[in-house]
Short mmCIF file of C-alpha atoms in Angstrom, two decimals:
data_model
loop_
_atom_site.label_atom_id
_atom_site.label_comp_id
_atom_site.label_asym_id
_atom_site.label_seq_id
_atom_site.Cartn_x
_atom_site.Cartn_y
_atom_site.Cartn_z
CA MET J 210 -29.13 63.64 -6.20
CA THR J 211 -32.32 65.60 -5.72
CA VAL J 212 -35.06 65.42 -8.29
CA GLU J 213 -36.59 68.80 -8.93
CA VAL J 214 -37.74 70.97 -11.81
CA GLY J 215 -34.77 72.35 -13.72
CA SER J 216 -32.37 69.63 -12.60
CA PRO J 217 -31.08 66.82 -14.82
CA ALA J 218 -33.27 63.73 -14.63
CA PRO J 219 -31.39 60.83 -13.03
CA ASP J 220 -30.39 58.42 -15.78
CA PHE J 221 -31.15 54.73 -15.40
CA THR J 222 -31.26 51.47 -17.29
CA LEU J 223 -34.13 49.02 -16.74
CA SER J 224 -35.52 46.04 -18.63
CA ASN J 225 -38.70 46.55 -20.61
CA GLN J 226 -41.51 44.05 -21.16
CA SER J 227 -39.38 42.18 -23.74
CA GLY J 228 -36.28 42.01 -21.57
CA GLU J 229 -34.58 44.72 -23.66
CA GLU J 230 -32.47 47.18 -21.67
CA ILE J 231 -33.81 50.71 -21.94
CA SER J 232 -31.97 53.78 -20.65
CA LEU J 233 -33.43 57.22 -20.14
CA SER J 234 -30.43 58.60 -22.02
CA ASP J 235 -31.55 56.60 -25.11
CA PHE J 236 -34.19 59.29 -25.58
CA LYS J 237 -31.98 62.41 -25.58
CA GLY J 238 -33.37 64.69 -28.27
CA LYS J 239 -36.96 63.73 -27.43
CA ASN J 240 -39.35 64.86 -24.74
CA VAL J 241 -40.00 62.09 -22.23
CA VAL J 242 -43.06 61.42 -20.10
CA LEU J 243 -41.74 59.23 -17.29
CA TYR J 244 -44.60 57.94 -15.21
CA PHE J 245 -44.39 55.79 -12.10
CA TYR J 246 -47.38 53.66 -11.17
CA PRO J 247 -48.00 51.11 -8.40
CA LYS J 248 -49.08 47.88 -10.13
CA ASP J 249 -50.08 46.39 -13.47
CA MET J 250 -53.70 45.23 -13.87
CA THR J 251 -55.13 47.32 -11.02
CA PRO J 252 -58.05 49.67 -11.77
CA GLY J 253 -56.28 53.05 -11.40
CA CYS J 254 -53.12 51.89 -13.17
CA THR J 255 -55.12 50.36 -16.01
CA THR J 256 -57.08 53.59 -16.48
CA GLU J 257 -53.88 55.64 -16.49
CA ALA J 258 -52.12 53.31 -18.95
CA CYS J 259 -55.15 53.28 -21.27
CA ASP J 260 -55.37 57.09 -21.11
CA PHE J 261 -51.70 57.27 -22.20
CA ARG J 262 -52.48 54.72 -24.93
CA ASP J 263 -55.44 56.74 -26.17
CA GLN J 264 -53.33 59.93 -26.32
CA HIS J 265 -50.19 58.21 -27.67
CA LYS J 266 -50.47 59.76 -31.15
CA ASN J 267 -50.84 63.24 -29.64
CA PHE J 268 -47.69 62.69 -27.56
CA GLN J 269 -45.85 61.53 -30.68
CA ASP J 270 -46.98 64.73 -32.42
CA VAL J 271 -45.05 66.77 -29.80
CA ASP J 272 -41.99 64.51 -30.07
CA ALA J 273 -42.66 62.86 -26.70
CA VAL J 274 -41.95 59.28 -25.64
CA ILE J 275 -43.94 57.63 -22.84
CA LEU J 276 -42.15 55.36 -20.35
CA GLY J 277 -44.06 53.61 -17.57
CA VAL J 278 -42.22 52.30 -14.50
CA SER J 279 -43.47 49.96 -11.78
CA PRO J 280 -41.98 47.25 -9.54
CA ASP J 281 -43.75 44.53 -11.57
CA PRO J 282 -41.59 41.94 -13.39
CA ILE J 283 -41.24 42.01 -17.17
CA ASP J 284 -43.59 39.08 -17.80
CA ARG J 285 -46.41 40.88 -15.96
CA HIS J 286 -45.66 44.03 -17.99
CA GLN J 287 -45.98 41.98 -21.20
CA LYS J 288 -49.37 40.62 -20.10
CA PHE J 289 -50.52 44.16 -19.26
CA ILE J 290 -49.39 45.44 -22.67
CA ASP J 291 -51.03 42.51 -24.49
CA LYS J 292 -54.31 42.86 -22.60
CA HIS J 293 -54.65 46.62 -23.18
CA ASP J 294 -52.70 47.08 -26.45
CA LEU J 295 -50.25 49.55 -24.89
CA PRO J 296 -47.89 51.12 -27.49
CA PHE J 297 -45.08 52.19 -25.14
CA HIS J 298 -42.38 50.66 -22.93
CA LEU J 299 -43.17 49.47 -19.43
CA LEU J 300 -40.01 49.18 -17.35
CA ALA J 301 -39.41 46.75 -14.49
CA ASP J 302 -38.02 48.45 -11.36
CA GLU J 303 -38.27 45.32 -9.21
CA ASP J 304 -35.75 46.51 -6.61
CA HIS J 305 -37.40 50.00 -6.67
CA LYS J 306 -34.00 51.72 -6.96
CA ILE J 307 -35.23 54.08 -9.69
CA ALA J 308 -38.41 54.84 -7.74
CA GLU J 309 -36.17 55.71 -4.80
CA ALA J 310 -33.92 57.88 -7.00
CA TYR J 311 -37.02 59.86 -8.09
CA ASN J 312 -38.31 59.93 -4.50
CA VAL J 313 -41.58 58.14 -5.35
CA TRP J 314 -41.03 55.03 -3.18
CA LYS J 315 -43.12 55.93 -0.16
CA LEU J 316 -44.66 54.52 2.98
CA LYS J 317 -48.35 54.04 2.21
CA LYS J 318 -51.41 53.09 4.22
CA ASN J 319 -54.33 51.06 2.97
CA PHE J 320 -57.08 49.60 5.15
CA GLY J 321 -54.94 50.15 8.24
CA LYS J 322 -51.88 48.38 6.85
CA GLU J 323 -48.60 50.17 6.21
CA TYR J 324 -46.33 49.16 3.35
CA TYR J 325 -43.89 50.68 0.90
CA GLY J 326 -44.89 51.26 -2.69
CA ILE J 327 -44.94 53.67 -5.60
CA GLU J 328 -46.59 57.04 -5.13
CA ARG J 329 -48.18 57.65 -8.54
CA SER J 330 -46.02 60.36 -10.13
CA THR J 331 -45.10 61.74 -13.56
CA PHE J 332 -42.03 63.65 -14.70
CA ILE J 333 -41.86 65.62 -17.94
CA ILE J 334 -38.27 65.62 -19.20
CA ASP J 335 -37.08 67.86 -22.03
CA LYS J 336 -34.90 66.98 -25.01
CA GLU J 337 -31.74 67.86 -23.06
CA GLY J 338 -32.66 65.54 -20.18
CA LYS J 339 -33.83 68.18 -17.67
CA ILE J 340 -37.00 67.85 -15.63
CA GLN J 341 -39.48 70.51 -16.74
CA LYS J 342 -42.50 69.44 -14.69
CA GLU J 343 -43.28 66.99 -11.91
CA TYR J 344 -46.64 65.69 -10.84
CA ARG J 345 -46.72 63.90 -7.50
CA LYS J 346 -49.62 62.13 -5.77
CA VAL J 347 -51.29 61.99 -9.18
CA ARG J 348 -55.03 61.59 -9.46
CA VAL J 349 -55.68 59.57 -12.62
CA LYS J 350 -58.73 61.41 -13.95
CA GLY J 351 -57.58 64.12 -16.37
CA HIS J 352 -53.88 63.61 -15.60
CA VAL J 353 -52.76 62.43 -19.05
CA GLU J 354 -54.49 65.36 -20.75
CA GLU J 355 -52.85 67.75 -18.27
CA ALA J 356 -49.37 66.30 -19.02
CA LEU J 357 -49.99 66.49 -22.77
CA SER J 358 -51.19 70.09 -22.48
CA PHE J 359 -48.05 71.02 -20.53
CA ILE J 360 -45.82 69.66 -23.30
CA GLN J 361 -47.89 71.27 -26.06
CA ASN J 362 -47.75 74.67 -24.39
CA ASN J 363 -44.27 74.70 -22.85
CA MET J 364 -41.85 72.58 -24.86
#
């Protein structure tokens, strides 16, 4: 299944920080901001998560739910949530199957080393479960405001 604007978002079920199973289809009837990020507690990921936290009320005002996905285990997600008071689900994609389904599991290079990991990406999914916008190779600064603005103006 290809992931592109206008196509149905691939459904999935992952465990959240509390071990509760969360499915994308649980949020039919709401807008969903599905964001993939590399790793809890790292500088860029912390900034992005805190930006989503700080705009959480504004996302709620446009009937949008925020779901964060990374390969980290649920206990690390819980520590990340506790440390930064994050008011949304963080989902554990430890086998990176969902990242692969959304084509965000990529070969990366850092300091001359090659490895596979998450390419920071966000998908805006409408109330019917269709992808309305995709952001790939996301730069953290200003990204959350851009995603919020898209929902406010287009959905």
